[in-house]
Each structure stands twice: as C-alpha cells, then as structure tokens.
Short mmCIF file of C-alpha atoms and ligand atoms in Angstrom, two decimals:
data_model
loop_
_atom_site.label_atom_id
_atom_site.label_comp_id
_atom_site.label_asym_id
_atom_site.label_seq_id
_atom_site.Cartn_x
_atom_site.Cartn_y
_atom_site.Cartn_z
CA UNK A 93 80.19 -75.27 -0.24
CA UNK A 94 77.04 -76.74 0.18
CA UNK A 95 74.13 -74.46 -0.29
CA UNK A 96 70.22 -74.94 0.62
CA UNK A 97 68.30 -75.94 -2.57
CA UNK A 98 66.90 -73.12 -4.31
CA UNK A 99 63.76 -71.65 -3.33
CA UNK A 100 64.60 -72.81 0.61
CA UNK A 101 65.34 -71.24 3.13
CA UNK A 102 67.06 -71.82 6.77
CA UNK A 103 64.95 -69.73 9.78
CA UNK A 104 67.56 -68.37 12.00
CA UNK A 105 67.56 -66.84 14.85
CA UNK A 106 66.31 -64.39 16.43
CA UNK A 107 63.90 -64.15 13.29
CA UNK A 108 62.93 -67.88 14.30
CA UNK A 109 61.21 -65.99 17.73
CA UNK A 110 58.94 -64.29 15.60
CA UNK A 111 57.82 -66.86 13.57
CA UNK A 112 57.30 -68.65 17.32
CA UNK A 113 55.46 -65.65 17.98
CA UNK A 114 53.07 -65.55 14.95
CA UNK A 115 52.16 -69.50 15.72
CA UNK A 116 52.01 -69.29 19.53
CA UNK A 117 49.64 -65.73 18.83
CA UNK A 118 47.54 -68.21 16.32
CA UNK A 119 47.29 -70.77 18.83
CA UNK A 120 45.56 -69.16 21.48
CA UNK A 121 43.71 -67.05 18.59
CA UNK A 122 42.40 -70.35 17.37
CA UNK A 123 41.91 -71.90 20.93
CA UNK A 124 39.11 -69.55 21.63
CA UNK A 125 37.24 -70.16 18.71
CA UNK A 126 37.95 -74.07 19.65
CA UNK A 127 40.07 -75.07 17.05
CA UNK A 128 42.12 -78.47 17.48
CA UNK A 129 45.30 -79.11 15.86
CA UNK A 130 45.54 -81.93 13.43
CA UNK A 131 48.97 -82.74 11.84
CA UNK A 132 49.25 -84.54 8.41
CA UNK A 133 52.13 -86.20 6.58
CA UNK A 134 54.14 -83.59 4.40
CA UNK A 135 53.76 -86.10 1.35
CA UNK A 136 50.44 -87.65 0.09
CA UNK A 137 49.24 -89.32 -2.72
CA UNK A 138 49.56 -87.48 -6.20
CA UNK A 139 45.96 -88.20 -6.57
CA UNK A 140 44.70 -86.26 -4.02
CA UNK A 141 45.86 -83.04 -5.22
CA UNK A 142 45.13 -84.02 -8.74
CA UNK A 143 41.36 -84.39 -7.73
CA UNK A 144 41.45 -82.59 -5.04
CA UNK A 145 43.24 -79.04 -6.06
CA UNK A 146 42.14 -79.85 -9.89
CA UNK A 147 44.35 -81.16 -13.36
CA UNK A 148 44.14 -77.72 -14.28
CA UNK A 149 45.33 -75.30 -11.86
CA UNK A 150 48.75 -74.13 -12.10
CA UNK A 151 49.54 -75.69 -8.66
CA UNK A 152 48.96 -79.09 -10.24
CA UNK A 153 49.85 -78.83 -13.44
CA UNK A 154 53.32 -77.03 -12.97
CA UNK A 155 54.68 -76.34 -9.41
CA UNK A 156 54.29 -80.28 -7.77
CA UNK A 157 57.11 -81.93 -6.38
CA UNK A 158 56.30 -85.76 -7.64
CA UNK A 159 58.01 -89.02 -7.86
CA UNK A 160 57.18 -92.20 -8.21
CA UNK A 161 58.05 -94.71 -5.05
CA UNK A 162 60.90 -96.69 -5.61
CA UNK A 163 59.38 -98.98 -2.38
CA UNK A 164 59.66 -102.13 -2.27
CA UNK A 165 57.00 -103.87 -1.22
CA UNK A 166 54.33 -104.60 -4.45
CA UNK A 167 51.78 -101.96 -3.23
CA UNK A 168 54.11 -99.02 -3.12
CA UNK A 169 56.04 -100.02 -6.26
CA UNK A 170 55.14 -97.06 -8.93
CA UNK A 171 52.84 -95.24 -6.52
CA UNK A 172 53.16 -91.62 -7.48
CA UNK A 173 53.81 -89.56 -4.29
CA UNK A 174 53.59 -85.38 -4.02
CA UNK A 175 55.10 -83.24 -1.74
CA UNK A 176 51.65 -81.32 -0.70
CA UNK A 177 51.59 -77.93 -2.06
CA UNK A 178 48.42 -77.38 0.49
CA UNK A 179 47.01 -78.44 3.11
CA UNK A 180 43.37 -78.79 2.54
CA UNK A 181 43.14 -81.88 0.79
CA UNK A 182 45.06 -83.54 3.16
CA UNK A 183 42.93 -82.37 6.34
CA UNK A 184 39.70 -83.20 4.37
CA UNK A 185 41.04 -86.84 3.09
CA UNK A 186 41.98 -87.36 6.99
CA UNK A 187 38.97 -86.27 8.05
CA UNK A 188 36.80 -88.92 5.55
CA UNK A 189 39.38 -91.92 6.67
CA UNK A 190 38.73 -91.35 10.21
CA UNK A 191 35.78 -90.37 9.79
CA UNK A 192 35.90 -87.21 12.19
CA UNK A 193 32.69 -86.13 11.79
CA UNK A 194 31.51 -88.81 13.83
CA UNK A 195 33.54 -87.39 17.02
CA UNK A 196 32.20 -84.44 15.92
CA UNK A 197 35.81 -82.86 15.25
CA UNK A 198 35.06 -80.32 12.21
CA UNK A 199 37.08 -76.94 13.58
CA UNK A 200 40.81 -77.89 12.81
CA UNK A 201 43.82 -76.42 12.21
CA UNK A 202 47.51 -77.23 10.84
CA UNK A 203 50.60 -75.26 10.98
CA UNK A 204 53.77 -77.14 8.64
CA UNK A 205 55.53 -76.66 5.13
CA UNK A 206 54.17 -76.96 1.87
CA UNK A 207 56.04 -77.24 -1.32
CA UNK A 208 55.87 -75.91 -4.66
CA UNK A 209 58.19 -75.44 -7.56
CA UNK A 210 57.34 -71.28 -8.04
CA UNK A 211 60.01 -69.34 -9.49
CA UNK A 212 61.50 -68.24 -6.48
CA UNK A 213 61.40 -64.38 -5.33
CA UNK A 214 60.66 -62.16 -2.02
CA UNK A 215 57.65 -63.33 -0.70
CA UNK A 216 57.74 -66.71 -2.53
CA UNK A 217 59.56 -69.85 -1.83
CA UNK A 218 59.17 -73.37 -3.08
CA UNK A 219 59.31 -74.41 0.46
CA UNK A 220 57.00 -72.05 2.70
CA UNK A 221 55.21 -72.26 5.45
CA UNK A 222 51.25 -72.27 5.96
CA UNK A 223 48.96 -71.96 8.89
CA UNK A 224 46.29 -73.61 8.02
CA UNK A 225 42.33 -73.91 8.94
CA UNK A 226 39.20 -75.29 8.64
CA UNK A 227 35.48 -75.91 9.63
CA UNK A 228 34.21 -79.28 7.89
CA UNK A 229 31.13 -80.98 9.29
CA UNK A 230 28.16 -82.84 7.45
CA UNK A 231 25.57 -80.31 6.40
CA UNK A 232 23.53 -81.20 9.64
CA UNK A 233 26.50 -79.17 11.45
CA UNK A 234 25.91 -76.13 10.02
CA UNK A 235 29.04 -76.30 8.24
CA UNK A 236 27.82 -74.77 5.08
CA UNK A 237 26.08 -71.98 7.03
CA UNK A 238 27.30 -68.07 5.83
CA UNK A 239 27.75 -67.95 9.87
CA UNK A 240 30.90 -70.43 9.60
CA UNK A 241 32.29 -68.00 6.90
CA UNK A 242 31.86 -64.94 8.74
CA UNK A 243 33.02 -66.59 12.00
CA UNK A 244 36.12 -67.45 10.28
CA UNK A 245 36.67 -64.27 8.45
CA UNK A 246 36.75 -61.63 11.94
CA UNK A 247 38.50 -64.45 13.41
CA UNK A 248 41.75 -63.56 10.97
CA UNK A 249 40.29 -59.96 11.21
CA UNK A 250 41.09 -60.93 15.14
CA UNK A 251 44.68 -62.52 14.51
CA UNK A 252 46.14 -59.92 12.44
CA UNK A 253 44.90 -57.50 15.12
CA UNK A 254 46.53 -59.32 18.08
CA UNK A 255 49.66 -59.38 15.89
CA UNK A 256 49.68 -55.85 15.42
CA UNK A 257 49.27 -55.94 11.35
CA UNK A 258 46.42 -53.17 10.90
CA UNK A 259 46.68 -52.50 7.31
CA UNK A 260 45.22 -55.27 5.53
CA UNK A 261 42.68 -55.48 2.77
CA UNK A 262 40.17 -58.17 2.78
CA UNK A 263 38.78 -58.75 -1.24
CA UNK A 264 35.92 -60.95 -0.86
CA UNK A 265 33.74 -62.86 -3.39
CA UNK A 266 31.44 -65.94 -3.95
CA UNK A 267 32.25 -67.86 -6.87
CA UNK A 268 29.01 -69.43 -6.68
CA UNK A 269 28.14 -73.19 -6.85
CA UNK A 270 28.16 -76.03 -9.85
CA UNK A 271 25.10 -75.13 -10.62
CA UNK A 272 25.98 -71.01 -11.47
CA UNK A 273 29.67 -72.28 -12.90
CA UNK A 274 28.13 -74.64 -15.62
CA UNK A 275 26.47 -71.13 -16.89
CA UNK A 276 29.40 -69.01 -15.98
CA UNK A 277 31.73 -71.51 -18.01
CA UNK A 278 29.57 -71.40 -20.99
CA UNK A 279 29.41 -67.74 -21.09
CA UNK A 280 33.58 -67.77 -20.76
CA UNK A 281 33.78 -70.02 -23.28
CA UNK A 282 31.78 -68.02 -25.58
CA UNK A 283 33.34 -64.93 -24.58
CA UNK A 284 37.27 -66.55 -25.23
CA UNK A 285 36.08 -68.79 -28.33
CA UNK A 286 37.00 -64.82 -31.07
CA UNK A 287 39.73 -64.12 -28.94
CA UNK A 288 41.35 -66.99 -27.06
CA UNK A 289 44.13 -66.99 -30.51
CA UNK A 290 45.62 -63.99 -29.27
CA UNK A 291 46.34 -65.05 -25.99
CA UNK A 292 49.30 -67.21 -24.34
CA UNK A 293 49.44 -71.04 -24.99
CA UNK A 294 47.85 -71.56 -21.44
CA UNK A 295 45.17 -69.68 -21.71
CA UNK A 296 44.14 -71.25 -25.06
CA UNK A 297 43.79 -74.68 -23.51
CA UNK A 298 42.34 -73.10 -20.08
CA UNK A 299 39.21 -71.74 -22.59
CA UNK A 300 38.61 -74.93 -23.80
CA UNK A 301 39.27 -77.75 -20.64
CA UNK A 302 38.59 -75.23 -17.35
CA UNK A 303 37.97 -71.63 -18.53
CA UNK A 304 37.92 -70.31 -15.38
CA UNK A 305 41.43 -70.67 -14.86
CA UNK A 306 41.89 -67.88 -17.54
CA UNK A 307 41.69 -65.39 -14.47
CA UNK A 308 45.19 -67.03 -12.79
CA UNK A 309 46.92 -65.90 -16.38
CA UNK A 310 49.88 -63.66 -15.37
CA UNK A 311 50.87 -62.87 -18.83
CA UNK A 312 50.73 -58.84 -19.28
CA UNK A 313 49.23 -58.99 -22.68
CA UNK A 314 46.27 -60.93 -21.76
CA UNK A 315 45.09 -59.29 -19.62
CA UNK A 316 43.11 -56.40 -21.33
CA UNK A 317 41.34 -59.49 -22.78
CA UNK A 318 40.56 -60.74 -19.33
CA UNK A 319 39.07 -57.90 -17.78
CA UNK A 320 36.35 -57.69 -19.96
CA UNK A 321 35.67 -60.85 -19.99
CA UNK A 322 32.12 -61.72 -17.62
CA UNK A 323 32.07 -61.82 -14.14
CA UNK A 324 30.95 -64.57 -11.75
CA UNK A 325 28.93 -62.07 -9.67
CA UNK A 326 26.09 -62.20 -12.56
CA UNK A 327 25.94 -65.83 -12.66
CA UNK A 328 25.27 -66.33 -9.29
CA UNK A 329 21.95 -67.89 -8.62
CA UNK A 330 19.30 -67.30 -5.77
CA UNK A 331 20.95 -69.33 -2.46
CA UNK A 332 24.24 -68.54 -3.47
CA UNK A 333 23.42 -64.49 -3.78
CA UNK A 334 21.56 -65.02 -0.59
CA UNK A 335 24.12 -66.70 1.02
CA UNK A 336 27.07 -64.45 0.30
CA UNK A 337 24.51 -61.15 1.42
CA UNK A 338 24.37 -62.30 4.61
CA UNK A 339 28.24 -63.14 5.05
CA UNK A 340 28.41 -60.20 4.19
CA UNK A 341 26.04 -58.80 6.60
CA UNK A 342 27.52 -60.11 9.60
CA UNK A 343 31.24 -58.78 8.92
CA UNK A 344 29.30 -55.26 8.73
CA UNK A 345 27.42 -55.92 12.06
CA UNK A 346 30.75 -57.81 13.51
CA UNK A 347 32.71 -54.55 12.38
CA UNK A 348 35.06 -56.09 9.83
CA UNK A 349 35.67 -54.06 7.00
CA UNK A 350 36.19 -55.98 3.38
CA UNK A 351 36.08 -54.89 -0.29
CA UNK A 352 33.65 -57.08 -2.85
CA UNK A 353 36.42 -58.01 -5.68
CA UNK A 354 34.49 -60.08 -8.38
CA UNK A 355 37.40 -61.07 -10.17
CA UNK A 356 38.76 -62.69 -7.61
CA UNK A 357 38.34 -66.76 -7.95
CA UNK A 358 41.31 -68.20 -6.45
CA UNK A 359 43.86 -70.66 -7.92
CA UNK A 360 42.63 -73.93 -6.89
CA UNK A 361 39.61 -75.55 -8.41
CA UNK A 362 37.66 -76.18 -5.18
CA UNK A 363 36.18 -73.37 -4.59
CA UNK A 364 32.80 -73.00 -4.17
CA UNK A 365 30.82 -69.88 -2.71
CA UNK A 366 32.58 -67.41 -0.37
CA UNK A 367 36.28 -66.80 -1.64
CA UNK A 368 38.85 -63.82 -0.17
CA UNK A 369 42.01 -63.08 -0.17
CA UNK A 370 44.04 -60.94 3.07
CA UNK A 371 46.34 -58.17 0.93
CA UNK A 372 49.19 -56.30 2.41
CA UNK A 373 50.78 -53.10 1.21
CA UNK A 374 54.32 -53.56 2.49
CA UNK A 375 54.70 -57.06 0.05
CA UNK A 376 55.36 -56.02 -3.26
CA UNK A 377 53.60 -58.17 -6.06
CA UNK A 378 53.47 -61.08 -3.63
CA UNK A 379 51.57 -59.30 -1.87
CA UNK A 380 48.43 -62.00 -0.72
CA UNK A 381 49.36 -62.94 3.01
CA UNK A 382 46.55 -65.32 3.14
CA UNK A 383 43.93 -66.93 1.25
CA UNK A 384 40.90 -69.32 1.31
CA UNK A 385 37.22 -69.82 0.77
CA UNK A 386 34.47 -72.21 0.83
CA UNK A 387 34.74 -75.71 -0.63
CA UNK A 388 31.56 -77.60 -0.47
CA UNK A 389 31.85 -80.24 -2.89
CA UNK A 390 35.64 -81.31 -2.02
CA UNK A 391 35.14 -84.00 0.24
CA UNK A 392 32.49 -85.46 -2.55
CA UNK A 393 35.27 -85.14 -5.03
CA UNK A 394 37.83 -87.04 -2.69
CA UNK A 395 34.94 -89.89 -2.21
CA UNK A 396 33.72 -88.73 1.15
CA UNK A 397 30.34 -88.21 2.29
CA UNK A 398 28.59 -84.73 1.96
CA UNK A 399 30.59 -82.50 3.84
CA UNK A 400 30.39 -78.33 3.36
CA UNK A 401 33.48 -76.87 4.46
CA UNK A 402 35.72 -73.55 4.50
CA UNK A 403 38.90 -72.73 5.79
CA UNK A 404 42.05 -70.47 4.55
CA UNK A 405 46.06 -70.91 4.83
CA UNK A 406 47.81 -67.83 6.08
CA UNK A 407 51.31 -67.68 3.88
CA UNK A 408 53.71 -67.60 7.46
CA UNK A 409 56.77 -66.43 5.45
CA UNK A 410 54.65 -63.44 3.70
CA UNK A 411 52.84 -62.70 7.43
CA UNK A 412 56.48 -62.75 9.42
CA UNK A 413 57.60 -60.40 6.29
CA UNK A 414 55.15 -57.97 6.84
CA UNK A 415 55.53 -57.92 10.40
CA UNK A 416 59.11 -57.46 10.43
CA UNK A 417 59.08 -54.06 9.84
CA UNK A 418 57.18 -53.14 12.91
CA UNK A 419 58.34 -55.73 15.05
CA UNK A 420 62.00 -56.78 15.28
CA UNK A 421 62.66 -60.53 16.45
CA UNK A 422 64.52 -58.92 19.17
CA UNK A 423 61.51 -57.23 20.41
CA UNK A 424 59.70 -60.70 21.43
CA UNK A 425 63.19 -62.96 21.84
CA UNK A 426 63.40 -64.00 25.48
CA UNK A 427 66.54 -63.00 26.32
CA UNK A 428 68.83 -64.66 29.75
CA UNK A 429 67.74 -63.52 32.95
CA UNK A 430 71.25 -64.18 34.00
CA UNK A 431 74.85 -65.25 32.69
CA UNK A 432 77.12 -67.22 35.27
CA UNK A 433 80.53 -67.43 35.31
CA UNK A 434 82.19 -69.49 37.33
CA UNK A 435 85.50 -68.38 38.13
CA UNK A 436 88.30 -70.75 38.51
CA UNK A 437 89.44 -74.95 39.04
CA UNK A 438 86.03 -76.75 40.25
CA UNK A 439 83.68 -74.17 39.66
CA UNK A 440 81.77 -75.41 37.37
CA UNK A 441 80.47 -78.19 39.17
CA UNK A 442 78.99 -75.76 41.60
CA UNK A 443 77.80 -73.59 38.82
CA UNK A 444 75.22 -76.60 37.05
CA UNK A 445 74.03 -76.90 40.37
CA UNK A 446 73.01 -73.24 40.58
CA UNK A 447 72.16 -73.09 37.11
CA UNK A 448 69.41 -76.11 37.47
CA UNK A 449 67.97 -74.59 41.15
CA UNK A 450 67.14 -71.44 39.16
CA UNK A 451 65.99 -72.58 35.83
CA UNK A 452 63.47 -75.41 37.47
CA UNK A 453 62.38 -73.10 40.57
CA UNK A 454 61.38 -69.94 38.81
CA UNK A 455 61.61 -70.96 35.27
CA UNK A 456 64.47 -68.44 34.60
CA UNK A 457 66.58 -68.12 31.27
CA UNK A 458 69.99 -69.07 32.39
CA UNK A 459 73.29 -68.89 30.23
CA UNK A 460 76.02 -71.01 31.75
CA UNK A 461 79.60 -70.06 31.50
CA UNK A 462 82.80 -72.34 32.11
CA UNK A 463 85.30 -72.40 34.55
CA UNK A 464 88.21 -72.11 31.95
CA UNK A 465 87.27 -68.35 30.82
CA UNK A 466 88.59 -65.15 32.55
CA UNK A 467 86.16 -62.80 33.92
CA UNK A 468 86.35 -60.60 31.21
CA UNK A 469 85.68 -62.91 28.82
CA UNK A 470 82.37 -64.09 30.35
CA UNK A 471 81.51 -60.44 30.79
CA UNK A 472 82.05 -60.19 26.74
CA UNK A 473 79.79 -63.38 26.31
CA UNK A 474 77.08 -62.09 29.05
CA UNK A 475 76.93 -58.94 26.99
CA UNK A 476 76.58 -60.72 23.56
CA UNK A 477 73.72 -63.09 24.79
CA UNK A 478 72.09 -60.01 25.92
CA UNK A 479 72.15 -61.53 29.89
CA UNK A 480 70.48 -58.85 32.64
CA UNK A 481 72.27 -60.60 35.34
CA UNK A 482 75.74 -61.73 35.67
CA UNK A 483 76.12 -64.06 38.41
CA UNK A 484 79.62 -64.78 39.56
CA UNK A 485 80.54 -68.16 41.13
CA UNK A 486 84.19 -68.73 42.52
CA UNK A 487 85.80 -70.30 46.19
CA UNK A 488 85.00 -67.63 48.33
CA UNK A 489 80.73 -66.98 46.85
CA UNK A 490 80.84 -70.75 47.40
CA UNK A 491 81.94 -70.96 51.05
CA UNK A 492 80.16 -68.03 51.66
CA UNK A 493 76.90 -69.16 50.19
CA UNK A 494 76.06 -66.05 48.65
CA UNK A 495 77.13 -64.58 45.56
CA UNK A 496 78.19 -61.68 43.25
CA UNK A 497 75.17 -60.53 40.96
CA UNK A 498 75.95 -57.63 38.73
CA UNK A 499 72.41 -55.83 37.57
CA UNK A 500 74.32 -55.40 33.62
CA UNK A 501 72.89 -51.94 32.51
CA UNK A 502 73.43 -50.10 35.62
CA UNK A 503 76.81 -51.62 36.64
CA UNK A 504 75.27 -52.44 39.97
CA UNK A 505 77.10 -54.85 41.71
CA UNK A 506 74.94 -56.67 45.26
CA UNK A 507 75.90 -60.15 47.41
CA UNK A 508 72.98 -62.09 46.84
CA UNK A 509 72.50 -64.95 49.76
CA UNK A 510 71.85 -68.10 47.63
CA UNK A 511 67.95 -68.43 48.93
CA UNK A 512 67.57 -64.98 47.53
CA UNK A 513 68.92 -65.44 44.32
CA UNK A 514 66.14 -66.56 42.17
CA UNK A 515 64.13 -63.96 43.66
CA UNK A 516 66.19 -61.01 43.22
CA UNK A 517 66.85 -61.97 39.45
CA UNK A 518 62.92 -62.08 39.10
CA UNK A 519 63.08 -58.11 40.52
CA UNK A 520 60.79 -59.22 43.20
CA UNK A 521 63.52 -58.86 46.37
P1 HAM B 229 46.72 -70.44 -1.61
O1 HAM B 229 46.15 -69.11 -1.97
O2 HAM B 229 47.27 -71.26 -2.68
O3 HAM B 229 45.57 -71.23 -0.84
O4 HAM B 229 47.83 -70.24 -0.51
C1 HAM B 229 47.55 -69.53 0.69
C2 HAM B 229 48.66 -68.56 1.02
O5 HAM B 229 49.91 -69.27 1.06
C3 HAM B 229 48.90 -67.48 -0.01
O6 HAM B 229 48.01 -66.39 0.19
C4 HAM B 229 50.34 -67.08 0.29
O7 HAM B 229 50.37 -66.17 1.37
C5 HAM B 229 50.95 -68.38 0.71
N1 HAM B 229 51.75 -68.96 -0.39
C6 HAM B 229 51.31 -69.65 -1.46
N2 HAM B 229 52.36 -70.01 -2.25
C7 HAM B 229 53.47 -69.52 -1.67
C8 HAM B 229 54.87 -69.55 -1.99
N3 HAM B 229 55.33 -70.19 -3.06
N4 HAM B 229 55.74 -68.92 -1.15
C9 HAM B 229 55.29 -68.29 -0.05
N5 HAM B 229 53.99 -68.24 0.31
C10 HAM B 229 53.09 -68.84 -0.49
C11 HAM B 229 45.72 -72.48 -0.32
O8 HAM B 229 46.77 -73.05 -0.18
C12 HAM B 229 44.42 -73.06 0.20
N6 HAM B 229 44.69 -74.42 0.67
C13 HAM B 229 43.83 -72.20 1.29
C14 HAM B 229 42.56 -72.75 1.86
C15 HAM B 229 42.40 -73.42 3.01
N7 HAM B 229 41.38 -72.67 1.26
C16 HAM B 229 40.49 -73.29 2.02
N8 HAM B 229 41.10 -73.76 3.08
#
C-alpha cells in the first residue's frame, strides 16, 4: 500500500470543518482590521530564503526541501528551487516586484502550506499549514511605528478569543536593531570564545559565523552554558528601548496581557525589534502555536526599497490541535437539513428536481438518496449523514404534490405540500 510521505498528513473529515472554521474565523478577524489576502507560489527561489530567512538558521541550513530545475529552457536550467518553509519572504519579495506600496497595499495576509524537513512528531510536520500576516509599508506609512506591533499583537489576542482558546501565553521581546546586535554579537562571542569547546558541533560554528543562533541549540547539555550567557535586553539602545516601552504600553492600556521573555530571539535571522511567541499548555514540547516579530531590514536584504515591516504565522495544525479538545469538528460541521429517498422505478428523476428547488431557494444541505434502495436502507444512510429531515419521494407524494417529511429525533412524521417544504425544513412553518 501506498502511504503519504512521512511527515504529511491527509485532513479528513469532519476535522477538515474545523480547520474551515479556524480560517473562515481568521478571515473576518483579519477583515476588520483590513487585511487583504495575497497568495504566493508554494516554491520560490532558494535564494530568497537563503537571504531572506539567513545561511545560518536551522530552517535554511537543515530542514529545506531544494532541487535544482531540470527545465528546459536555458534560464531555468540549474536554477535551485525551495519548497518555502515560510511565508514572509515570499509576501515581502512580491510586494518589492509589484511594487505594492505604491497602491498602498501593506496589511496582507496568506493562509497555504509550508514545508520543512523537521523530524516529524505531534505538533510538527514537514508539511504544515500557516496563516500568515503582515503590515509592510515604506517608513512614511507608519509601518515601523510600535502602534503596528501592538495593533497586530491584540489582534491575535482577538482571534484566539473568537476561537475560544483562552489560555495562551504571549512571551514578548525586542531583539533590538543592527546597530545593538553588532554589540550584542561581540559580547556572545566573547562570552562563547572559553566555552564554545564544550558544546555541540553546531553551536561551535554558530559562535563564530552568527552567534546568536546559539539560543535555537536544542541540545540538553548546552544549555546550562546558554543561560548564562548575556541577554539582548542590555544591548538594546535608546529608540529601540523606547520603542518596545511603548508596545508595550499599549497592550497594557488595550488589556492584553504578555510576559517579557529576553531569551526569546526567534529562529529566523530577520528579526529586528519586537519578537513574541503565542504558547499553549495543552501542546507538549511543540508547544509555540504562533510566532513572529518585526523585520525592518528584510526587504533591504531582498533588494527592495526601505520598507519596516511585522507580521507573524499562526502554526494551523498546532492551533486546530489545541482547539480540538474543546471543540469537536462535529460541533461546527454543517450537517443535512434533510435526506431524500426516493422510493421506487422513476423516482429519482423527481427527486433531483426537489433536491435542486431546495438547495438553490433556501440554501439548504440536502443528501440525495436513489431510487434503487429500500426504505430502510435510506433511513440507515439518513441516520449516518446525521440528516434532521427525511423526505420521502414515491408515486403517490408525487401525484399528490406533497410529501412525507419525518422530523428524525422525534419520529414525527407530517405531509408537507411541496410550496411548504423548504420552509418547514428551515423550522419557520
Ligand atoms: P516560525 O516560528 O518559524 O515563524 O513559524 C511560525 C509557527 O509555525 C510556529 O509557531 C509553529 O506554530 C508553526 N510551525 C513551524 N514549523 C512547524 C512544523 N514543522 N510543523 C507544524 N507547525 C510548525 C515563521 O515562519 C515566520 N515567517 C513568522 C513571521 C511572519 N514573522 C514575521 N512574519
């Protein structure tokens, strides 16, 4: 047999009505903070994640999904291609090609897979699914304003809410700007240059070519080391300690509650400024259901124009985890208003027609039967899709014009007139 490839996954239903639920619940969350969708190809050029995400982070140096085109024509010959791992260096290279700011589009969002080659576990997947968003904009925009990050932050503080998740963490922190990381590196590097020998092979060449990518290490026995190694939060200079107060002074006047983490500095190399990461108890060690942070340098690095941005990806299959337990798929599945069963030779014919009146005048959830099954059967199958009505269609109903409709938890059995059907399926006859 023919399995999915490890690390995938099929979405079946009825989970797949959550996960319609989480995006639908994020679209209108997102609508009235006038975000616009933007959708970007699921492969890009290795390049862009190499600048973009950095050489050094684990994402690019380990968990890519890269080959080189086997194309044809002489410009895609040996192009190396990546299955993205994110979606922020996509939405930011799209957004410097078509040069958005100049329709003054800079509040977008993206909802799609992303790939990476993690050793697979609950919680992570090498395909998973992100919903993803940003504000970019050139500094005239605001864009690099603390507003845009505190905007952004109570507006996840406002989708996990209308999603019914209350217990999440928020760990905030600014990892500060070039300018505080050349001093911040240089005190790493001093701080790892008597110890980086005891550590794992990694972390020897992170102290040397990024240091600050010593804080992703995983490995247990490294990380006494780590801890007391400094922390950005004394590096930070003037605007950047100014402008992570008063993020932080809006979320307490806005009401949403966070916890200052100064170890936290995010995998990808990015960053700049406000970072955070949304925690949930219920996950386990994979426990992150959603990251992101400022990036005001990115589009620079990708050849753009100056263009301050922040944004964050919500991890979809760690959300719809932690959601699960609270709400079952079945509990926001729209289930058939009514089953029909059309009872003996020609029957079906007369069924479609009934089946398209209802479903197009009152938008109703019809199941449709066939003519071949006994009664009994299309009661079992009524019962299995969950139907509330069972609508019965044979000679007689049809000469009559009015039909059998059996209400399926009482047993209540009426004649419906067919001009009342629709209604009295609705509950409003
Ligand atoms: P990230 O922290 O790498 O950030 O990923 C964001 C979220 O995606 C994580 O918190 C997690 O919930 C989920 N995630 C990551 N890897 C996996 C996996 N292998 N399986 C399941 N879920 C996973 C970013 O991707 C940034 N682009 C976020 C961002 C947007 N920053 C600024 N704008």
């Amino acid at each position: 047999m023919i399995k999915s490839p490890r690390g995938t996954r099929d979405l079946l239903p009825p989970d797949t009505a959550l996960w319609n639920f989480v995006e639908s619940t994020a679209r209108d969350v997102f609508r009235a903070y006038n975000f616009q969708e933007i959708r970007t190809p699921i492969f890009e050029s290795t390049e862009l994640f190499s600048r973009g995400v950095g050489e050094e982070t684990d994402i690019v140096s380990k968990e890519m999904f890269t080959w080189e085109d086997r194309g044809r024509a002489e410009s895609d010959k040996g192009q190396s291609l990546t299955l993205r791992p994110e979606a922020t260096a996509g939405i930011v290279r799209a957004y410097i090609e078509h040069k958005l700011a100049d329709r003054g589009l800079n509040k977008l969002y993206c909802i799609g897979p992303m790939f990476r080659r993690e050793r697979p576990q609950k919680g992570r997947y090498r395909q998973f699914y992100q919903i993803d968003a940003e504000v970019i904009g050139p500094p005239s925009s605001g864009s690099d304003s603390p507003a845009r990050d505190a905007e952004i932050l109570e507006m996840l503080a406002t989708l996990l809410d209308r999603l019914g998740i209350t217990d999440w963490n928020l760990e905030l922190n600014s990892v500060g700007c070039p300018n505080d990381r050349a001093k911040f590196n240089e005190a790493l590097r001093a701080a790892l240059e008597p110890v980086k020998d005891k550590m794992c092979v990694d972390c020897q060449r992170r102290a040397v070519t990024n240091p600050l990518r010593v804080f992703d290490c995983k490995v247990p026995e490294d990380q006494p080391i780590i801890e007391k190694l400094p922390r950005i939060s004394h590096f930070l200079d003037e605007p950047c300690r100014k402008h992570f107060e008063e993020v932080k002074q809006i979320l307490r006047a806005v009401g949403v509650d966070f916890h200052e983490n100064d170890r936290l500095v995010r995998g990808l190399d990015y960053y700049t400024r406000t970072a955070f990461e949304f925690t949930h108890g219920a996950l386990g060690a994979q426990n992150a259901i959603l990251g992101g942070g400022r990036y005001d340098g990115l589009s620079e690095a990708l050849g753009g124009p100056p263009a301050p941005g922040i944004g964050f990806a919500i991890g979809e299959d760690r959300l719809v985890l932690s959601l699960q337990e609270k709400t079952p798929a079945e509990s926001v599945l729209r289930k058939p208003d009514v089953y029909i069963a059309p009872v003996g030779a020609g029957m079906n014919v007369e069924s479609a027609r009934l089946a398209r009146e209802l479903r197009r005048t009152e938008s109703l959830v019809v199941d449709l039967g066939d003519e071949s099954f006994r009664l009994k059967k299309s009661f079992e199958l009524a019962t299995k899709a969950g139907a509330r009505f069972i609508l019965i269609v044979g000679e007689n109903e049809v000469k009559a014009n009015a039909f059998a409709l059996k209400n399926h938890a009482t047993g209540e059995q009426i004649e419906v007139p067919r001009a009342d059907l629709a209604r009295r399926i609705k509950g409003i006859a």
